[in-house]
Short mmCIF file of C-alpha atoms in Angstrom, two decimals:
data_model
loop_
_atom_site.label_atom_id
_atom_site.label_comp_id
_atom_site.label_asym_id
_atom_site.label_seq_id
_atom_site.Cartn_x
_atom_site.Cartn_y
_atom_site.Cartn_z
CA LYS V 22 -18.17 -22.27 -21.27
CA LEU V 23 -19.33 -18.99 -19.72
CA ILE V 24 -18.74 -20.29 -16.18
CA GLY V 25 -15.30 -21.56 -17.21
CA ALA V 26 -14.40 -18.24 -18.83
CA VAL V 27 -15.54 -16.24 -15.78
CA THR V 28 -13.65 -18.57 -13.44
CA MET V 29 -10.48 -18.17 -15.51
CA ILE V 30 -10.84 -14.38 -15.48
CA ILE V 31 -11.21 -14.40 -11.69
CA ILE V 32 -8.13 -16.61 -11.31
CA LEU V 33 -6.12 -14.32 -13.58
CA PHE V 34 -7.33 -11.25 -11.70
CA ILE V 35 -6.33 -12.78 -8.36
CA SER V 36 -2.91 -13.81 -9.74
CA MET V 37 -2.40 -10.22 -10.85
CA TYR V 38 -2.66 -9.11 -7.21
CA PRO V 39 -0.89 -11.80 -5.17
CA THR V 40 -1.12 -11.75 -1.37
CA ASN V 41 2.56 -10.87 -0.96
CA ILE V 42 2.25 -7.70 -3.03
CA SER V 43 1.93 -5.73 0.20
CA ILE V 44 5.26 -7.18 1.27
CA ALA V 45 6.90 -5.64 -1.77
CA ASP V 46 5.50 -2.29 -0.69
CA ASN V 47 7.39 -2.50 2.58
CA TRP V 48 10.35 -0.86 0.84
CA TYR V 49 9.40 2.40 2.51
CA GLU V 50 9.04 3.81 6.01
CA ASP V 51 6.56 6.37 7.35
CA GLU V 52 9.35 8.12 9.25
CA LEU V 53 13.04 8.68 8.55
CA GLY V 54 15.19 6.02 10.13
CA TYR V 55 17.00 2.83 9.27
CA PHE V 56 17.60 -0.74 10.37
CA THR V 57 21.05 -2.01 11.30
CA LEU V 58 22.14 -5.57 10.57
CA PHE V 59 24.60 -7.32 12.91
CA ASP V 60 26.66 -10.48 12.42
CA PRO V 61 26.74 -13.33 14.99
CA ASP V 62 29.55 -11.56 16.89
CA GLY V 63 27.58 -8.33 17.19
CA ASN V 64 29.54 -6.45 14.55
CA GLU V 65 27.61 -4.09 12.29
CA LEU V 66 27.23 -5.46 8.75
CA THR V 67 25.09 -2.85 7.05
CA THR V 68 22.24 -0.38 7.40
CA MET V 69 19.11 0.04 5.29
CA ALA V 70 16.22 2.52 5.34
CA SER V 71 13.60 -0.20 5.37
CA GLU V 72 12.51 -2.90 7.74
CA MET V 73 14.62 -6.04 7.65
CA PHE V 74 12.77 -9.34 7.93
CA LYS V 75 13.66 -12.81 9.11
CA GLU V 76 15.03 -14.94 6.23
CA ASP V 77 16.10 -11.90 4.21
CA GLU V 78 19.59 -12.49 2.82
CA TYR V 79 22.61 -10.23 2.62
CA ILE V 80 25.82 -10.46 0.58
CA SER V 81 28.54 -8.12 1.80
CA SER V 82 31.13 -6.26 -0.24
CA ASP V 83 33.62 -9.06 0.47
CA ASN V 84 31.08 -11.68 -0.75
CA LYS V 85 30.11 -13.11 2.61
CA HIS V 86 26.58 -14.55 2.58
CA TYR V 87 24.26 -14.06 5.56
CA SER V 88 20.64 -14.90 6.39
CA ILE V 89 18.66 -12.87 8.92
CA SER V 90 17.70 -15.14 11.82
CA ARG V 91 15.76 -12.60 13.91
CA GLU V 92 14.73 -8.95 14.02
CA ASP V 93 13.93 -6.43 16.73
CA LYS V 94 11.57 -3.89 15.21
CA GLY V 95 11.56 -1.72 18.32
CA LYS V 96 15.34 -1.29 18.22
CA ARG V 97 15.39 -1.23 14.38
CA SER V 98 17.91 -4.04 14.46
CA ALA V 99 18.33 -7.41 12.77
CA TYR V 100 20.71 -10.28 13.43
CA ALA V 101 22.21 -12.58 10.82
CA GLU V 102 23.83 -15.98 10.70
CA PHE V 103 26.76 -16.66 8.39
CA LEU V 104 26.02 -19.02 5.49
CA GLY V 105 29.38 -19.02 3.72
CA GLU V 106 31.21 -17.34 0.87
CA VAL V 107 29.46 -16.53 -2.40
CA GLU V 108 31.47 -17.58 -5.45
CA LEU V 109 31.09 -14.90 -8.10
CA PRO V 110 31.67 -15.71 -11.79
CA GLU V 111 35.29 -15.20 -12.82
CA PHE V 112 35.49 -12.30 -15.22
CA GLU V 113 38.29 -11.57 -17.69
CA LEU V 114 38.91 -7.94 -18.62
CA VAL V 115 39.33 -8.76 -22.29
CA GLU V 116 37.70 -6.33 -24.71
CA ASP V 117 38.33 -7.99 -28.08
CA LEU V 118 36.84 -11.46 -27.65
CA SER V 119 33.51 -12.44 -29.15
CA MET V 120 32.10 -8.90 -29.12
CA GLU V 121 30.43 -9.53 -32.46
CA ALA V 122 28.83 -12.67 -31.05
CA ALA V 123 27.56 -10.69 -28.07
CA SER V 124 26.08 -8.06 -30.34
CA LEU V 125 24.36 -10.64 -32.54
CA GLN V 126 23.07 -12.56 -29.55
CA ASN V 127 21.49 -9.54 -27.90
CA GLY V 128 20.45 -7.61 -31.00
CA ASN V 129 18.77 -4.32 -30.22
CA ARG V 130 17.21 -5.41 -26.95
CA SER V 131 16.28 -2.51 -24.68
CA ILE V 132 17.26 -1.65 -21.14
CA LEU V 133 14.29 -0.08 -19.36
CA ILE V 134 14.52 2.34 -16.42
CA TYR V 135 11.93 3.83 -14.07
CA CYS V 136 11.69 5.14 -10.49
CA THR V 137 9.09 3.69 -8.13
CA HIS V 138 9.85 6.31 -5.48
CA SER V 139 10.02 9.19 -7.92
CA SER V 140 10.05 11.88 -5.22
CA GLU V 141 13.27 10.69 -3.56
CA SER V 142 15.87 13.48 -3.48
CA TYR V 143 19.36 14.37 -2.27
CA VAL V 144 19.45 17.01 0.47
CA PRO V 145 22.88 18.58 -0.35
CA SER V 146 21.83 19.15 -3.98
CA ASP V 147 18.02 19.29 -3.96
CA GLY V 148 17.50 20.92 -0.55
CA LYS V 149 14.91 18.34 0.56
CA THR V 150 14.63 14.61 1.12
CA SER V 151 11.55 14.49 -1.08
CA ILE V 152 10.22 16.61 -3.96
CA PRO V 153 6.84 15.40 -5.24
CA GLY V 154 6.72 15.16 -9.01
CA LYS V 155 10.38 16.01 -9.61
CA GLY V 156 12.65 14.19 -7.18
CA GLY V 157 16.40 14.23 -7.68
CA ILE V 158 16.35 10.47 -8.19
CA VAL V 159 14.87 11.04 -11.65
CA ASP V 160 17.94 13.13 -12.55
CA VAL V 161 20.15 10.23 -11.47
CA ALA V 162 18.07 7.84 -13.59
CA GLU V 163 18.46 10.25 -16.52
CA SER V 164 22.24 10.23 -16.08
CA PHE V 165 22.21 6.43 -16.01
CA LYS V 166 20.15 6.32 -19.20
CA ASN V 167 22.52 8.75 -20.96
CA ALA V 168 25.56 6.75 -19.84
CA LEU V 169 24.01 3.54 -21.20
CA GLN V 170 23.25 5.24 -24.50
CA LYS V 171 26.91 6.24 -24.79
CA GLU V 172 27.61 2.50 -24.70
CA ASP V 173 25.35 2.16 -27.80
CA ILE V 174 22.58 0.61 -25.71
CA ASN V 175 18.93 1.33 -26.42
CA ALA V 176 18.13 2.69 -22.93
CA VAL V 177 14.61 3.96 -22.26
CA LEU V 178 13.65 6.01 -19.17
CA ASP V 179 10.04 6.52 -18.07
CA LYS V 180 9.71 9.57 -15.78
CA THR V 181 6.15 8.84 -14.66
CA SER V 182 5.54 10.02 -11.09
CA HIS V 183 4.34 7.36 -8.65
CA ASP V 184 3.77 9.74 -5.75
CA PRO V 185 3.06 9.67 -2.95
CA HIS V 186 5.92 7.70 -1.44
CA ASP V 187 3.62 5.27 0.35
CA ALA V 188 2.64 1.61 0.43
CA GLY V 189 0.94 1.92 -2.95
CA ALA V 190 3.98 3.14 -4.87
CA TYR V 191 4.91 -0.31 -6.21
CA ARG V 192 1.36 -0.96 -7.39
CA ARG V 193 1.46 2.29 -9.35
CA SER V 194 4.95 1.71 -10.75
CA ARG V 195 3.90 -1.81 -11.79
CA GLN V 196 1.68 -0.26 -14.47
CA THR V 197 4.61 1.85 -15.68
CA ALA V 198 6.87 -1.22 -15.86
CA VAL V 199 4.26 -3.26 -17.75
CA GLU V 200 3.74 -0.47 -20.28
CA LEU V 201 7.50 0.02 -20.70
CA ILE V 202 7.99 -3.68 -21.41
CA ARG V 203 5.03 -3.82 -23.79
CA LYS V 204 6.30 -0.88 -25.86
CA ASN V 205 9.98 -1.84 -25.95
CA MET V 206 10.22 -5.59 -26.46
CA PRO V 207 12.54 -7.42 -26.77
CA VAL V 208 13.90 -6.44 -23.35
CA ALA V 209 17.45 -6.99 -22.07
CA ALA V 210 16.88 -5.74 -18.51
CA VAL V 211 14.60 -3.61 -16.32
CA PHE V 212 16.04 -1.40 -13.56
CA ASP V 213 14.17 0.45 -10.80
CA ILE V 214 16.31 3.36 -9.55
CA HIS V 215 16.21 4.44 -5.88
CA ARG V 216 18.30 6.15 -3.27
CA ASP V 217 18.73 4.96 0.33
CA ALA V 218 18.18 6.99 3.51
CA THR V 219 21.06 5.88 5.72
CA PRO V 220 24.01 7.95 7.04
CA LYS V 221 26.23 9.53 4.40
CA HIS V 222 29.36 7.53 5.22
CA THR V 223 27.64 4.22 4.40
CA TYR V 224 27.60 5.10 0.69
CA GLU V 225 30.69 7.26 0.25
CA THR V 226 33.42 5.76 -1.91
CA ASN V 227 36.35 6.62 -4.12
CA VAL V 228 36.57 4.92 -7.51
CA LYS V 229 39.64 5.53 -9.65
CA GLY V 230 40.45 8.72 -7.76
CA GLN V 231 36.93 10.15 -7.97
CA TYR V 232 34.56 10.71 -5.07
CA MET V 233 31.12 9.21 -5.74
CA SER V 234 28.38 7.09 -4.20
CA LYS V 235 28.30 3.34 -3.89
CA VAL V 236 25.48 1.33 -5.45
CA ARG V 237 23.44 -1.32 -3.65
CA ILE V 238 21.70 -4.09 -5.62
CA VAL V 239 18.34 -5.27 -4.28
CA ILE V 240 16.60 -8.50 -5.33
CA GLY V 241 13.09 -9.60 -4.43
CA LYS V 242 13.16 -13.22 -3.28
CA ARG V 243 9.44 -13.90 -3.77
CA ASN V 244 9.23 -13.95 -7.54
CA GLN V 245 9.85 -16.55 -10.21
CA ASN V 246 12.79 -14.61 -11.67
CA ARG V 247 14.88 -14.64 -8.50
CA LYS V 248 17.55 -17.01 -9.82
CA ALA V 249 17.94 -15.12 -13.10
CA ASN V 250 18.14 -11.82 -11.21
CA GLU V 251 20.71 -13.22 -8.78
CA GLU V 252 22.79 -14.41 -11.72
CA LEU V 253 22.81 -10.92 -13.22
CA ALA V 254 23.56 -9.30 -9.85
CA TYR V 255 26.53 -11.64 -9.34
CA LYS V 256 27.85 -10.82 -12.82
CA ILE V 257 27.51 -7.09 -12.16
CA LYS V 258 29.37 -7.36 -8.85
CA ALA V 259 32.10 -9.58 -10.31
CA ILE V 260 32.77 -7.11 -13.12
CA ALA V 261 32.55 -4.02 -10.91
CA ASP V 262 34.87 -5.48 -8.27
CA LYS V 263 37.53 -5.99 -10.92
CA ALA V 264 36.96 -3.03 -13.26
CA HIS V 265 35.68 -0.41 -10.77
CA PRO V 266 36.62 -1.51 -7.22
CA GLY V 267 34.53 0.14 -4.53
CA LEU V 268 31.51 0.83 -6.74
CA ILE V 269 29.15 -1.95 -5.58
CA LYS V 270 28.24 -1.67 -1.91
CA ASP V 271 26.50 -5.03 -1.46
CA ILE V 272 23.53 -7.15 -2.49
CA TYR V 273 20.34 -7.36 -0.43
CA ILE V 274 17.81 -10.12 -1.12
CA GLY V 275 14.64 -8.88 0.51
CA ARG V 276 11.19 -10.13 1.30
CA GLY V 277 8.83 -9.19 -1.52
CA GLU V 278 8.77 -8.91 -5.29
CA TYR V 279 9.54 -5.27 -6.17
CA ASN V 280 7.81 -5.87 -9.55
CA GLN V 281 10.72 -8.11 -10.58
CA GLU V 282 8.36 -10.92 -11.52
CA LEU V 283 7.48 -8.98 -14.69
CA SER V 284 10.78 -9.67 -16.42
CA PRO V 285 14.03 -11.60 -15.89
CA ARG V 286 17.17 -9.47 -15.47
CA SER V 287 15.16 -7.08 -13.32
CA LEU V 288 16.95 -5.36 -10.43
CA LEU V 289 16.57 -2.47 -8.00
CA PHE V 290 19.58 -0.15 -7.69
CA GLU V 291 20.17 2.19 -4.73
CA PHE V 292 22.35 5.11 -5.86
CA GLY V 293 23.61 6.70 -2.67
CA THR V 294 21.60 8.11 0.21
CA HIS V 295 19.65 11.30 0.98
CA GLU V 296 22.71 12.76 2.74
CA ILE V 297 25.06 12.38 -0.24
CA SER V 298 25.11 14.82 -3.14
CA LYS V 299 23.16 14.07 -6.30
CA GLU V 300 26.31 14.74 -8.30
CA ALA V 301 28.12 11.95 -6.43
CA ALA V 302 25.32 9.55 -7.39
CA GLN V 303 25.40 10.74 -11.00
CA LYS V 304 29.13 10.06 -11.20
CA SER V 305 28.57 6.45 -10.21
CA THR V 306 26.06 6.01 -13.05
CA GLN V 307 28.91 6.31 -15.56
CA HIS V 308 30.71 3.31 -14.11
CA MET V 309 27.48 1.36 -13.63
CA ALA V 310 26.69 1.80 -17.33
CA ASP V 311 30.05 0.27 -18.23
CA VAL V 312 29.49 -2.62 -15.83
CA VAL V 313 25.94 -3.31 -17.04
CA ASN V 314 27.09 -3.19 -20.66
CA LYS V 315 29.76 -5.82 -19.99
CA ALA V 316 27.48 -7.98 -17.84
CA ILE V 317 24.64 -8.12 -20.37
CA PHE V 318 26.12 -7.46 -23.80
CA GLY V 319 29.85 -7.96 -23.68
CA GLY V 320 30.96 -9.67 -20.52
CA VAL V 321 33.58 -12.33 -21.21
CA PHE V 322 33.63 -15.03 -18.56
CA LYS V 323 35.87 -18.04 -18.22
CA GLY V 324 34.38 -21.12 -19.84
CA GLN V 325 34.57 -24.73 -18.69
CA GLU V 326 37.38 -25.63 -21.08
CA GLN V 327 40.83 -25.41 -19.56
CA GLU V 328 44.12 -24.72 -21.28
CA SER V 329 46.25 -27.81 -21.68
CA GLY V 330 49.41 -29.06 -23.34
CA ALA V 331 51.09 -26.62 -25.72
CA ASN V 332 48.48 -23.95 -25.13
CA ALA V 333 49.13 -24.01 -21.38
CA ASP V 334 52.89 -23.79 -21.99
CA GLU V 335 52.40 -20.84 -24.33
CA ALA V 336 50.16 -19.12 -21.80
CA LYS V 337 52.82 -19.49 -19.11
CA LYS V 338 55.41 -17.96 -21.43
CA GLY V 339 53.09 -15.03 -22.09
CA LYS V 340 52.42 -15.99 -25.71
CA LYS V 341 49.05 -15.15 -27.16
CA GLU V 342 47.23 -18.23 -28.42
CA PRO V 343 45.27 -18.20 -31.69
CA ARG V 344 41.88 -16.47 -31.61
CA GLU V 345 39.98 -19.69 -32.20
CA THR V 346 41.64 -21.33 -29.19
CA ARG V 347 40.89 -18.35 -27.00
CA GLU V 348 37.27 -18.46 -28.17
CA GLN V 349 37.05 -21.93 -26.63
CA ASN V 350 38.47 -20.84 -23.29
CA TYR V 351 36.14 -17.89 -22.81
CA LYS V 352 32.50 -17.26 -23.42
CA VAL V 353 30.31 -14.21 -23.71
CA SER V 354 27.81 -14.24 -20.87
CA PRO V 355 24.92 -16.16 -22.42
CA ILE V 356 21.24 -15.94 -21.66
CA SER V 357 21.00 -18.70 -19.10
CA GLN V 358 18.29 -21.34 -18.90
CA GLU V 359 16.84 -19.54 -15.88
CA GLU V 360 16.68 -16.29 -17.84
CA GLN V 361 15.03 -18.01 -20.80
CA LYS V 362 12.38 -19.49 -18.51
CA GLY V 363 11.95 -16.14 -16.81
CA ALA V 364 11.49 -14.41 -20.14
CA GLY V 365 8.60 -16.72 -21.00
CA ARG V 366 6.99 -16.19 -17.61
CA GLY V 367 7.45 -12.43 -17.88
CA ILE V 368 5.77 -12.32 -21.29
CA LEU V 369 2.92 -14.50 -19.99
CA TRP V 370 2.47 -12.11 -17.07
CA ILE V 371 2.17 -9.14 -19.43
CA ILE V 372 -0.45 -11.03 -21.50
CA ILE V 373 -2.41 -11.78 -18.34
CA VAL V 374 -2.31 -8.14 -17.22
CA ALA V 375 -3.42 -7.00 -20.67
CA ALA V 376 -6.24 -9.58 -20.79
CA VAL V 377 -7.59 -8.59 -17.39
CA GLY V 378 -7.39 -4.92 -18.36
CA ILE V 379 -9.38 -5.58 -21.54
CA VAL V 380 -12.03 -7.53 -19.61
#
C-alpha cells in the first residue's frame, strides 16, 4: 500500500508539471520584436510579439483559417497554408428571449481575471513598456472587471504580481489561477489579460465612432479544454462582429497551454499593444464585457428548429410569433458537452494540485 501510495504521488506530481509547460512559457521574448505571419501568396496576415511555431493556427478577422507550415526564426517570420473558412455560430441580437433561463442556468458563477505578465505597460500612458509590480495591464484588467460587474456579473480580479516577465511567469501565475478557482467556485470563465508588443497600427480600431484598441483571443492547443475554449472564442467573435464590429482582431491558437487546462472557458486576451494608449485599451474593455456577458450568460443563438408553415409566412410579413414559438427557434448558449467534460477535468486538476501541495 505504501509503495502504491508513493507511486501515485509521484505520478500526480509529474502530471502537475507536464513536459510541455515550458512551451506555454514561450509567450514572451527576451528582446522587443515580433514575428510576422504570411499567407501562401506572401501577403502579411498578422504580427505577434512571440515566436510562431509550426502547426500553430490562426483565424483572421474575416474568419479565414490558417495553419503555420514553416517558420524562419532568424527572420522572425512564419508562413501559413489556408485551411478554409471558419463557420461562427449565428447570433441573434435579441435581448428579451430566455434571459431568465440564462440566469437560472448560470446562477452566480464567477468570472475570474488575472495577469500573468503583470508588469506589461503602455508607453504613451505609463511612460515605459514594463513597470515591475504595477504594470498598466493591471489597470486594464481592473477596467474589465468593473465593466463586467456593471453587467451584474460576479467578476473577481487577482492583482498578484508574477514578475519578472520571464519563462517562469506562467508557472507563478498558475498558482494564482488555482487559488482563484478554489476560492470562487462555481466558475463561469477564467481570463488572463495581456497586451501585445507589435506596431501601434496593428491594434488601432474605431468601434461605434470611438477610437480604441482591438482585442486578440489566444487559445492554447495543448490542453484538454481546447475544444471548449474554441467554442467560447467563436461565440465571442460572432457576437462582437455583429454587436461591436472591429473589436475582435483575430484568434491565435498557439503551441502550449497558457494554464488553460485548469478550467474550461479559459482564454487569454490581448488588449492592444505597448505603443497604444492605456485609455484606448480600457475603452475596449467596456465592449468586451458586453460581449462576454452575452456569450456566457445571455447569448441567444439560432437553434436547430426552423420556421415552417404559418410561422414562416408570419415571419416574412414581419409579424412577431408567439413567445413560446420563438423559444423553440432560439436557444440560450448552453454549457456544451465539451465544457461539461472540461469542468470535471478542471476540478480534478485542482484536487491533484491541492493533494500534492498537502503531501
